Amino acid sequence: MKPGQNKFRPKRESQKKPLGTDKFDYKYLSRAGLSDKLIKEISLYKNEPAWMLKKRLGAFQVFQKKSLPAWGGDLFGIDFKKIRYFLKPMDQVAQKWRDVPAEIRKTYQRIGIPQAEQKYLAGVMAQYDSAAVYHSLQKNLAKQGVIFLDMDTALKQYPRIIKKYFGTVVPAGDNKFSALNAAVWSGGSLVYIPKGVKVEIPLQAYFRINAPNVGQFERTLIVVEEGGYAHYVEGCTAPIYSADSLHAAVVEIIIKPRARLRYTTVQNWSKNVYNLVTKRAFVYGNGIMEWVDGNLGSKLTMKYPSVYLLGEGAKGSILSIAFAAKGQHQDVGAKIIHGARNTSSSIVSKSISKESGRTSYRGLVKVPKGAKNCKASVVCDALLLNKTSRSDTYPRMEIREPDSEITHEATVGQIGEKQLFYLMSRGLSETEARNMIVQGFIEPIAKELPLEYAIELNRLIKLEMSGSLG
Amino acid sequence: MSLRILNLKVKVEQKLILSGINLEIKPGEIQALMGPNGSGKSTLACALMGHPHYHISQGRIFLDSRSIEKLPSEQRAKLGLFLSFQHSVGISGVSVRNFLRASLKALKGEIDLQKFLNDLDQEAKLLKMPLDFAKRSLNEGFSGGEIKRLEILQLLMLKPRYAILDEIDSGLDIDALRIVSRGILRAQKLGVGVLIITHYSRILKYLQPDKIHVLIQGKIIKSGGKDLAKKLEKTGYEAWAK
């Protein structure tokens, strides 16, 4: 197949008249709690193929059987009966910005999407509650055969891709939350990069929770064919709620030989959100996967982006930064499985804890028997801002090949008095000096982010430091 | 106008380290404070700059007739006091350029970015800084000599009224010593009043200080012209301690 050709043709779909009224409203407010009946309703409402409903119902069975993980953070605050599993603000995915309802547009203006789009957005996919409301794709991308769609639309247009890959990287049975996601997923993105196609502009997605007790269960699938390249960027902000919210996303990535993908996330969920995400990539021969992950908000985040190096010469890297303020727990980390010879990986994890905030690094590097000549390096640095702050590391290494080159460094530190005095002797106030030291600490991650995100991350951390965020 | 230190007594953890120091440095003057290890030289430097561990139990410090001994460090810096550190602490991820910009902004308000970059470039050349120094983390990955030159670069960029240079000459080879000395002389020409703190007289040959003071056991026991340094070289501090 020539580069630029997409072997998956869109399926012709008869145009259905959208349900509901013209005025913006939540067209479908699901009741709280989860049942077979609700899942059938969701699937019917979305007009899904029968095989997807079957997958959903199967996953629900698994969800009911699986217990909550016994490790990580405190998950007992989640009341599954009180969560609404499906909300849809609009019936159609708006193709153009002006078609997006004013109310939602205003919300996005506050986050800054339109400006960002003017600059260099390739396509914007925004998730408002459980459904994508806005999606635009630059024409040249479409010409190259690149697919960048919200998952619901993608299921209608490209069912073959989804049927082929859905659940192959993160099966429903992986954990309780991946099962939940498979049962009730809504939204998320499908990205398909055909063979040899290199997309230089970042593909960006924004999403946001905006109602109490709303679950967000987006599902993202990215396939990069041989020699392809893309950078997928997602960021989200969320306002503060009184009730607890659950976010359980699944991201599945397949990187074919010599292909490369970078997946960048900056997340700032409101501080009552449980953010439980399963992200995993399969990388084949000489392919490269890079996760860049920033976690600021949420009550509890449990997220361990994983890379399975499945072909010789494959590379994986996971860069992450976590910030935990009062009452927050960021249980984050990384997993690398060296499933083939001559594979290499790098993990850099940085965390900042403030007041009673708690960060945990939980990592796994696995080199099974037979995976000869592998290299792995792990660096984790924790910065504690107060005496009550807490940081733990759980770095697991399972190395079964003696010729592996493995390095591991870990530091835990506080802002030094000497550093403060030095900066203050140059005219900086104590607050400015602290900010500068913290910004320096996160710099190795910030410099890997697209400029807008780096600025946003720095701004968010500054706000967190000054305590002006609730 | 001067930096005037009056009967300064300084305690560290309840222990009296400096027992009544008197000094006056005028703009454009270079004075040297010499003394053996443990005589209280660095204590004086830290106390002048307002390090919270150094407690001024008595005495006054006037910067151009403004009393500063109760002000926090950043206020002293804003009034025009500068300290070059004996041990400069590294700050990861903060580039020299960004740090200097932030510092200048804090000290002088808004700055002209183009002028700042030009000045930085020019001073860096005179001090023979490595090419990529501005992008590197502050005081990290530099050699000992480079860190000293970086302190002088800060002095020249920030242009304080008075500068205390604590062991700016330690660990420098002959070439670096000459470069650093020239930098100090440029600062002097700009009207900066300089107090050099050192063990050795060798940097003083380049600087030709107006006055030399000998500090032993927390007291200035002798002050004089540059001949004093020569005498010290011959006799050592031992002879003076008695």
XYZ file of C-alpha atoms in Angstrom:
712
model
C 0.000 0.000 0.000
C 1.219 3.468 -0.871
C 1.671 6.042 1.835
C -1.376 8.202 2.182
C -3.773 5.443 1.378
C -6.110 4.325 4.048
C -7.021 0.710 3.734
C -10.100 1.288 5.817
C -12.777 3.027 3.736
C -15.511 4.885 5.586
C -18.792 3.038 5.753
C -21.720 4.732 4.024
C -24.255 5.692 6.590
C -27.771 6.872 5.868
C -28.218 10.338 7.371
C -30.485 9.998 10.335
C -32.395 12.959 11.625
C -30.948 13.911 14.990
C -33.034 13.172 18.031
C -34.166 15.881 20.426
C -34.846 19.555 20.115
C -32.894 22.412 18.575
C -32.171 24.170 21.842
C -29.066 23.004 23.657
C -29.932 20.726 26.511
C -28.764 17.438 27.836
C -30.595 15.270 25.390
C -30.167 12.173 27.327
C -29.752 12.115 31.036
C -29.082 8.639 32.163
C -30.162 7.553 35.577
C -27.532 6.813 38.180
C -26.327 3.231 38.536
C -25.415 0.549 36.084
C -27.335 -2.434 34.684
C -27.559 -4.612 31.565
C -30.623 -2.609 30.627
C -28.788 0.700 30.782
C -25.950 -0.636 28.672
C -28.462 -1.863 26.071
C -30.093 1.569 26.110
C -26.790 3.334 25.582
C -25.851 1.054 22.712
C -29.280 1.385 21.145
C -29.231 5.144 21.534
C -25.905 5.272 19.777
C -27.128 2.963 17.094
C -24.148 0.656 17.545
C -23.478 -2.631 15.773
C -24.504 -5.766 17.666
C -20.906 -6.883 18.244
C -20.173 -3.726 20.225
C -23.178 -4.296 22.470
C -21.962 -7.842 23.011
C -18.524 -6.544 24.004
C -20.129 -4.053 26.382
C -22.303 -6.654 28.085
C -19.395 -9.071 28.360
C -17.255 -6.359 29.912
C -20.013 -5.548 32.406
C -19.955 -9.168 33.567
C -16.203 -8.866 34.124
C -16.639 -5.561 35.944
C -19.087 -7.113 38.385
C -16.755 -10.014 39.130
C -13.564 -8.004 39.547
C -12.743 -6.522 42.904
C -11.150 -3.125 43.428
C -7.357 -3.169 43.377
C -5.960 -3.790 46.856
C -3.006 -1.458 46.233
C -2.659 2.164 45.202
C -5.017 4.799 46.556
C -8.195 4.726 48.579
C -11.026 3.831 46.200
C -13.723 3.232 48.766
C -15.174 6.694 48.272
C -16.518 5.646 44.881
C -20.192 4.779 45.013
C -20.828 3.032 41.709
C -24.595 3.213 42.299
C -24.558 6.991 42.437
C -22.675 7.549 39.218
C -24.381 8.399 35.946
C -22.722 6.480 33.196
C -23.918 8.316 30.143
C -24.618 11.911 29.178
C -24.888 13.392 25.741
C -25.066 17.130 25.269
C -25.617 17.048 21.540
C -26.827 14.583 19.016
C -24.458 15.378 16.300
C -20.810 15.942 16.234
C -20.409 19.525 15.074
C -18.139 19.774 12.107
C -17.463 23.451 12.331
C -16.721 25.752 15.175
C -19.755 27.979 14.520
C -22.029 24.955 14.812
C -20.929 24.371 18.374
C -23.538 25.685 20.844
C -22.690 29.059 22.365
C -22.738 27.737 25.900
C -20.113 25.141 25.171
C -18.105 27.564 23.072
C -17.930 29.917 26.021
C -16.582 27.147 28.218
C -13.909 26.383 25.681
C -13.006 30.013 25.279
C -12.217 30.059 28.953
C -9.903 27.116 28.485
C -8.444 28.776 25.439
C -9.268 26.385 22.637
C -10.140 28.819 19.854
C -6.856 30.709 20.210
C -4.976 27.464 20.262
C -6.794 26.403 17.150
C -5.929 29.607 15.352
C -2.304 28.907 15.994
C -1.679 25.424 14.804
C -4.304 22.960 15.692
C -4.698 20.237 13.186
C -8.053 19.146 14.419
C -9.902 19.737 17.618
C -11.798 17.090 19.380
C -13.499 18.247 22.484
C -15.421 16.129 24.866
C -18.135 17.836 26.858
C -19.572 15.361 29.301
C -19.767 12.062 27.567
C -19.991 13.045 23.953
C -17.792 14.767 21.481
C -19.231 18.096 20.481
C -16.699 19.508 18.190
C -14.489 17.988 15.683
C -12.598 19.426 12.777
C -9.943 17.867 10.697
C -7.700 19.700 8.352
C -8.290 18.776 4.757
C -4.736 17.779 3.991
C -4.809 15.242 6.821
C -7.891 13.633 5.371
C -6.186 13.530 1.985
C -3.276 11.642 3.478
C -5.689 9.065 4.752
C -5.299 10.080 8.381
C -8.325 9.402 10.527
C -8.861 11.636 13.538
C -12.393 11.222 14.788
C -14.310 10.986 18.001
C -14.798 7.352 18.821
C -18.583 7.309 18.395
C -18.410 8.710 14.891
C -15.467 6.448 14.146
C -17.478 3.399 15.119
C -20.050 4.387 12.512
C -17.579 5.277 9.780
C -14.735 2.830 10.394
C -16.214 -0.146 12.258
C -13.604 -2.464 10.751
C -10.670 -0.713 12.397
C -12.370 -0.644 15.739
C -13.505 -4.242 15.529
C -9.966 -5.272 14.627
C -8.176 -3.500 17.477
C -10.688 -2.695 20.238
C -9.674 -4.409 23.469
C -6.598 -6.052 21.968
C -4.123 -3.905 23.897
C -6.172 -3.336 27.036
C -8.674 -6.184 27.362
C -11.791 -5.632 29.454
C -10.446 -8.158 31.927
C -7.241 -6.220 32.586
C -8.655 -4.487 35.648
C -11.967 -3.430 37.146
C -11.842 -0.004 35.554
C -10.858 -1.175 32.091
C -13.869 -3.502 32.310
C -16.090 -0.601 33.359
C -14.792 1.488 30.506
C -15.400 -1.263 27.961
C -18.965 -1.587 29.247
C -19.960 2.069 29.199
C -17.401 3.897 27.062
C -18.404 7.072 25.272
C -16.291 9.470 23.288
C -12.534 9.458 23.112
C -10.670 9.443 19.816
C -9.725 7.192 16.990
C -6.447 8.102 15.339
C -5.266 6.116 12.381
C -2.002 6.983 10.639
C -1.501 5.106 7.377
C 1.788 3.557 6.353
C 4.602 6.047 5.912
C 2.504 9.102 6.773
C 4.134 11.586 9.112
C 1.790 14.103 10.712
C 3.968 16.978 11.870
C 1.295 19.086 13.556
C 0.075 17.819 16.919
C -3.392 16.280 16.960
C -5.128 17.803 19.948
C -8.092 16.807 22.032
C -9.677 18.574 24.944
C -12.244 17.200 27.268
C -13.890 18.152 30.441
C -16.280 16.987 33.135
C -19.038 19.441 33.968
C -21.781 17.864 36.009
C -21.836 16.219 39.418
C -21.615 12.432 39.587
C -20.821 12.200 35.921
C -18.605 9.411 34.793
C -16.275 9.990 31.938
C -15.347 6.826 30.178
C -13.692 7.831 27.005
C -11.944 5.308 24.893
C -9.051 6.162 22.662
C -7.504 3.965 20.034
C -4.455 4.941 18.049
C -2.968 2.866 15.261
C 0.232 3.993 13.564
C 1.061 1.902 10.554
C 4.631 1.113 9.472
C 6.898 4.135 9.315
C 4.138 6.552 10.363
C 4.450 9.340 12.906
C 2.050 11.420 14.958
C 1.900 13.453 18.157
C -1.395 13.202 19.986
C -2.073 15.803 22.654
C -4.829 15.814 25.209
C -5.414 18.238 28.024
C -8.274 18.843 30.315
C -9.420 21.182 33.012
C -12.444 20.765 35.172
C -14.339 22.999 37.555
C -14.877 22.078 41.175
C -17.825 20.024 42.333
C -19.275 19.015 45.626
C -19.917 15.412 44.638
C -17.279 12.866 43.702
C -16.768 12.124 40.037
C -15.224 9.169 38.312
C -13.016 9.254 35.267
C -11.987 5.862 33.963
C -10.474 6.101 30.525
C -8.737 3.527 28.394
C -6.105 4.348 25.806
C -4.897 1.649 23.429
C -2.018 2.231 21.075
C -0.544 0.047 18.375
C 2.748 1.080 16.831
C 3.775 -0.944 13.825
C 7.417 -1.437 12.763
C 9.489 1.756 12.436
C 6.493 3.886 13.391
C 6.552 6.462 16.141
C 4.001 8.086 18.389
C 4.191 10.648 21.119
C 1.185 10.932 23.426
C 1.106 14.054 25.585
C -1.332 14.633 28.402
C -1.713 17.480 30.848
C -4.546 16.771 33.220
C -6.045 19.069 35.778
C -9.167 17.357 37.000
C -11.141 19.007 39.770
C -10.175 17.830 43.204
C -13.099 15.487 43.722
C -12.410 13.354 40.660
C -11.158 9.791 40.800
C -8.939 9.558 37.771
C -8.289 5.897 37.003
C -6.793 5.453 33.607
C -5.349 2.476 31.772
C -2.944 3.534 29.043
C -0.933 1.017 27.125
C 1.033 0.811 23.905
C 2.248 -2.157 21.904
C 5.380 -1.334 19.950
C 6.736 -3.509 17.179
C 10.203 -3.689 15.588
C 12.173 -0.434 15.740
C 9.024 1.473 16.627
C 9.071 4.241 19.230
C 6.477 5.136 21.834
C 6.769 8.216 24.038
C 4.341 9.036 26.833
C 4.515 12.527 28.306
C 2.141 12.742 31.212
C 1.331 15.622 33.566
C -1.073 15.076 36.466
C -2.148 18.013 38.566
C -5.715 17.738 39.692
C -8.052 14.987 40.926
C -8.648 13.547 44.363
C -6.887 10.350 43.417
C -5.120 9.509 40.207
C -3.995 5.974 39.464
C -2.259 5.920 36.136
C 0.729 3.941 34.912
C 1.309 4.478 31.200
C 2.744 1.253 29.842
C 4.856 0.273 26.896
C 5.168 -3.293 25.663
C 8.232 -3.537 23.466
C 7.270 -6.429 21.227
C 9.698 -6.190 18.335
C 13.474 -6.017 18.143
C 14.901 -2.529 18.418
C 11.686 -1.034 19.789
C 12.014 1.911 22.167
C 9.778 3.290 24.845
C 9.939 6.331 27.077
C 7.669 7.610 29.801
C 8.111 11.111 31.173
C 5.770 12.147 33.916
C 5.161 14.889 36.407
C 2.673 14.777 39.275
C 1.604 17.500 41.666
C -0.364 16.642 44.798
C -1.726 19.415 47.008
C -3.774 19.141 50.196
C -5.993 16.064 50.215
C -4.736 14.769 46.885
C -3.055 11.488 46.096
C -1.202 10.973 42.827
C -0.390 7.288 42.540
C 1.329 7.319 39.200
C 4.183 5.636 37.468
C 5.191 3.666 34.468
C 5.484 0.134 33.161
C 7.854 -1.180 30.561
C 7.899 -4.751 29.347
C 10.921 -5.642 27.255
C 9.273 -8.352 25.203
C 12.006 -8.569 22.550
C 15.766 -8.380 22.152
C 17.687 -5.130 21.768
C 14.886 -3.000 23.136
C 15.488 0.086 25.226
C 13.445 2.190 27.570
C 13.636 5.235 29.758
C 11.422 6.381 32.611
C 11.691 9.859 34.136
C 9.213 10.546 36.895
C 9.024 13.777 38.863
C 6.628 14.555 41.645
C 5.834 17.461 43.915
C 3.866 17.146 47.140
C 2.456 20.115 48.996
C 0.908 20.211 52.481
C -0.839 16.875 53.063
C -0.509 15.950 49.393
C 0.824 12.518 48.609
C 2.631 11.265 45.537
C 3.583 7.677 44.837
C 5.770 6.374 42.090
C 4.815 2.849 41.124
C 6.905 1.393 38.380
C 7.737 -1.866 36.730
C 10.588 -2.715 34.397
C 10.463 -6.270 33.144
C 13.088 -8.062 31.089
C 11.952 -11.661 30.662
C 14.248 -14.588 29.832
C 15.308 -14.441 26.203
C 15.080 -10.659 25.834
C 18.793 -10.204 25.413
C 20.736 -6.957 25.269
C 18.056 -4.663 26.678
C 18.641 -1.261 28.197
C 16.455 0.479 30.738
C 16.907 3.562 32.840
C 14.654 4.803 35.608
C 14.966 8.198 37.279
C 12.477 9.310 39.882
C 12.753 12.548 41.783
C 10.361 13.718 44.457
C 10.150 17.217 45.876
C 8.394 17.744 49.207
C 7.223 21.290 49.889
C 6.109 20.838 53.495
C 6.850 18.620 56.435
C 3.415 17.031 56.152
C 3.932 16.147 52.472
C 4.485 12.549 51.546
C 6.152 10.661 48.755
C 6.668 6.928 48.282
C 8.319 4.931 45.568
C 7.563 1.374 44.587
C 10.047 0.639 41.805
C 9.861 -2.979 40.728
C 12.482 -4.521 38.498
C 12.117 -8.040 37.163
C 15.256 -8.707 35.218
C 15.751 -12.244 33.950
C 18.568 -11.589 31.477
C 21.966 -10.914 33.028
C 23.306 -8.897 30.093
C 20.656 -6.196 30.539
C 21.857 -2.676 31.230
C 19.623 -1.309 33.936
C 20.081 1.937 35.829
C 17.918 3.343 38.580
C 18.201 6.649 40.393
C 15.825 8.065 42.930
C 15.951 11.257 44.956
C 13.654 12.799 47.536
C 14.340 16.381 48.463
C 13.054 19.599 49.857
C 13.628 23.137 48.725
C 17.015 23.899 50.218
C 17.645 26.855 52.506
C 20.837 27.590 50.583
C 18.959 27.750 47.299
C 16.385 30.107 48.796
C 19.065 32.379 50.260
C 20.966 32.456 46.993
C 17.919 33.510 44.998
C 16.722 35.969 47.627
C 20.162 37.589 47.694
C 19.482 38.331 44.022
C 16.291 40.215 44.811
C 13.668 37.461 44.552
C 11.049 37.195 47.290
C 10.740 33.877 49.078
C 7.627 33.028 47.042
C 9.340 33.913 43.772
C 12.381 31.880 44.794
C 10.261 28.827 45.665
C 8.392 29.116 42.385
C 11.627 29.324 40.474
C 13.037 26.206 42.137
C 9.841 24.254 41.470
C 9.694 25.413 37.846
C 13.289 24.297 37.460
C 12.429 20.939 38.968
C 9.703 20.261 36.394
C 11.660 21.767 33.508
C 12.846 18.416 32.071
C 9.169 17.537 31.508
C 7.930 21.029 30.618
C 10.443 21.349 27.809
C 8.991 18.245 26.178
C 5.506 19.746 26.048
C 4.094 21.849 23.216
C 4.733 25.486 24.171
C 1.125 26.272 25.111
C 0.984 23.294 27.398
C 4.313 24.122 28.988
C 3.033 27.615 29.763
C -0.222 26.194 31.076
C 1.594 23.673 33.256
C 3.856 26.364 34.695
C 0.883 28.629 35.306
C -1.114 25.873 37.001
C 1.774 24.943 39.263
C 2.342 28.587 40.161
C -1.337 28.864 41.092
C -1.100 25.666 43.106
C 1.983 26.966 44.888
C 0.293 30.214 45.850
C -2.649 28.222 47.159
C -5.103 30.258 45.120
C -6.666 27.124 43.663
C -9.166 25.406 45.911
C 27.278 57.657 50.631
C 28.780 54.363 51.706
C 28.236 50.905 53.040
C 28.910 51.413 56.714
C 29.207 48.683 59.310
C 29.105 49.865 62.905
C 30.181 47.735 65.852
C 28.581 44.636 64.336
C 28.220 41.619 66.595
C 26.969 38.382 65.065
C 25.952 35.123 66.703
C 25.494 31.735 65.080
C 23.558 29.259 67.213
C 24.116 31.380 70.317
C 27.842 31.529 69.736
C 29.409 34.933 69.230
C 31.418 34.840 65.990
C 31.925 38.519 65.219
C 32.599 40.799 68.138
C 32.273 44.378 66.956
C 33.208 44.937 63.313
C 33.618 48.459 61.921
C 34.050 49.065 58.196
C 33.147 51.691 55.656
C 33.245 51.139 51.890
C 32.588 53.981 49.487
C 31.321 53.685 45.905
C 34.180 52.881 43.519
C 36.449 51.695 46.315
C 38.004 48.263 46.658
C 38.778 47.029 50.136
C 40.026 43.625 51.178
C 39.252 41.612 54.272
C 41.851 38.968 54.982
C 42.069 36.357 57.658
C 42.682 32.698 58.448
C 40.082 29.931 58.300
C 37.424 30.288 60.955
C 38.119 33.944 61.681
C 34.538 34.935 60.773
C 34.983 36.232 57.215
C 32.092 34.310 55.673
C 29.967 35.024 58.734
C 30.363 38.718 58.003
C 29.377 38.165 54.360
C 26.273 36.165 55.266
C 25.230 38.550 58.045
C 25.541 41.539 55.717
C 23.304 39.829 53.145
C 20.751 38.793 55.787
C 21.052 35.014 56.036
C 18.457 33.961 58.624
C 20.926 31.757 60.541
C 23.221 34.679 61.304
C 21.819 36.663 64.154
C 22.920 40.279 64.537
C 22.970 40.782 68.288
C 24.315 44.300 68.186
C 25.457 47.001 65.793
C 24.143 48.602 62.629
C 24.582 48.307 58.878
C 23.922 51.398 56.795
C 23.572 51.304 53.035
C 23.777 54.909 51.817
C 22.563 56.019 55.252
C 19.645 53.611 55.228
C 19.712 51.093 58.056
C 19.349 47.585 56.583
C 20.189 45.123 59.360
C 16.530 44.252 59.954
C 15.559 43.922 56.282
C 15.105 40.572 54.509
C 17.738 39.604 51.935
C 15.685 40.550 48.897
C 15.189 44.087 50.270
C 18.917 44.472 50.824
C 19.486 43.307 47.250
C 16.938 45.803 45.995
C 18.747 48.598 47.827
C 21.922 47.637 45.973
C 23.795 45.025 47.997
C 25.345 42.013 46.274
C 27.040 38.916 47.661
C 29.179 36.613 45.612
C 29.065 33.242 47.317
C 32.002 31.158 48.415
C 29.936 28.086 47.530
C 27.342 28.848 44.866
C 24.447 26.461 45.113
C 23.111 24.838 41.934
C 19.508 25.253 40.798
C 18.429 22.535 38.381
C 16.331 23.405 35.391
C 16.682 27.183 35.851
C 18.839 28.553 33.070
C 21.413 31.257 33.778
C 19.583 33.529 31.346
C 16.148 33.076 32.901
C 17.567 33.472 36.379
C 19.361 36.712 35.490
C 16.263 38.076 33.798
C 14.120 37.292 36.831
C 16.710 38.808 39.128
C 17.055 41.992 37.075
C 13.294 42.299 36.890
C 13.017 41.920 40.652
C 15.762 44.477 41.246
C 14.995 47.103 38.610
C 11.447 46.466 37.417
C 10.722 45.955 33.725
C 13.763 45.388 31.548
C 14.514 45.887 27.885
C 14.928 42.329 26.631
C 17.101 43.154 23.640
C 19.447 45.276 25.719
C 19.597 42.555 28.347
C 20.573 39.934 25.779
C 23.202 42.202 24.234
C 24.707 43.051 27.627
C 24.741 39.403 28.622
C 26.464 38.447 25.415
C 29.087 41.156 25.786
C 29.914 40.477 29.429
C 30.055 36.739 28.761
C 32.646 37.326 26.046
C 34.801 39.498 28.310
C 34.633 36.813 31.001
C 35.301 34.056 28.447
C 32.229 32.069 29.471
C 31.521 28.827 27.583
C 29.283 29.443 24.557
C 26.163 27.701 25.813
C 26.431 28.955 29.414
C 23.222 31.027 29.290
C 21.098 27.984 28.531
C 22.666 25.801 31.185
C 21.237 25.348 34.663
C 22.421 27.905 37.188
C 25.693 26.801 38.811
C 25.245 23.244 37.561
C 27.699 21.389 35.409
C 30.135 24.314 35.450
C 33.723 23.956 36.594
C 34.822 25.710 39.787
C 36.460 28.482 37.803
C 33.407 28.936 35.596
C 31.180 29.288 38.642
C 33.396 32.102 39.953
C 33.253 33.848 36.581
C 29.478 33.372 36.639
C 29.357 35.222 39.966
C 31.289 38.109 38.399
C 28.961 38.010 35.400
C 26.055 38.463 37.811
C 27.856 41.339 39.494
C 28.313 43.095 36.158
C 24.773 42.431 34.954
C 23.024 43.367 38.192
C 25.224 46.442 38.850
C 24.735 46.760 42.610
C 25.976 49.714 44.650
C 28.086 47.549 46.936
C 29.428 44.024 46.436
C 30.862 41.553 48.914
C 32.948 38.964 47.103
C 33.550 35.963 49.357
C 36.619 33.994 48.218
C 36.094 34.870 44.594
C 39.744 33.897 43.987
C 39.716 30.404 45.465
C 40.405 27.585 43.031
C 41.249 29.873 40.111
C 44.211 29.286 37.810
C 46.327 32.249 36.724
C 44.309 33.007 33.589
C 40.969 32.780 35.356
C 42.278 34.933 38.187
C 43.201 37.629 35.669
C 39.792 37.435 33.952
C 37.945 37.645 37.275
C 40.123 40.551 38.427
C 39.435 42.492 35.240
C 35.734 41.938 35.787
C 35.989 43.338 39.311
C 37.893 46.361 38.016
C 35.102 46.968 35.456
C 32.591 46.913 38.295
C 34.752 49.358 40.211
C 34.711 51.707 37.213
C 30.924 51.540 37.214
C 31.126 52.901 40.746
C 30.518 49.690 42.679
C 32.053 49.632 46.140
C 33.757 46.242 46.591
C 34.731 44.263 49.669
C 36.964 41.334 48.735
C 37.148 38.520 51.263
C 40.189 36.302 50.789
C 42.914 34.144 52.347
C 45.557 35.066 49.815
C 47.171 38.241 48.621
C 47.604 37.127 45.005
C 44.316 38.631 43.689
C 45.175 41.898 45.443
C 48.132 42.398 43.081
C 45.639 42.813 40.257
C 43.091 44.827 42.195
C 45.248 47.310 44.098
C 42.803 47.697 47.002
C 42.435 51.027 48.747
C 42.469 49.359 52.143
C 43.259 45.979 53.654
C 41.817 44.692 56.929
C 42.958 41.699 58.912
C 40.244 39.718 60.674
C 41.255 37.321 63.412
C 38.887 35.621 65.848
C 35.977 37.866 64.995
C 37.830 41.140 65.274
C 39.590 43.419 62.838
C 42.999 43.642 64.432
C 44.725 45.728 61.812
C 43.861 47.940 58.857
C 46.226 49.490 56.367
C 47.331 49.994 52.743
C 48.493 47.376 50.251
C 51.811 46.932 52.039
C 49.875 45.087 54.719
C 49.215 42.234 52.299
C 52.920 41.868 51.590
C 53.680 41.745 55.290
C 51.018 39.093 55.796
C 52.473 36.956 53.022
C 55.805 36.990 54.806
C 54.744 36.487 58.400
C 51.479 34.534 58.059
C 48.428 35.085 60.271
C 49.992 33.296 63.249
C 52.241 36.179 64.049
C 49.265 38.550 64.244
C 47.083 36.374 66.387
C 49.097 37.075 69.505
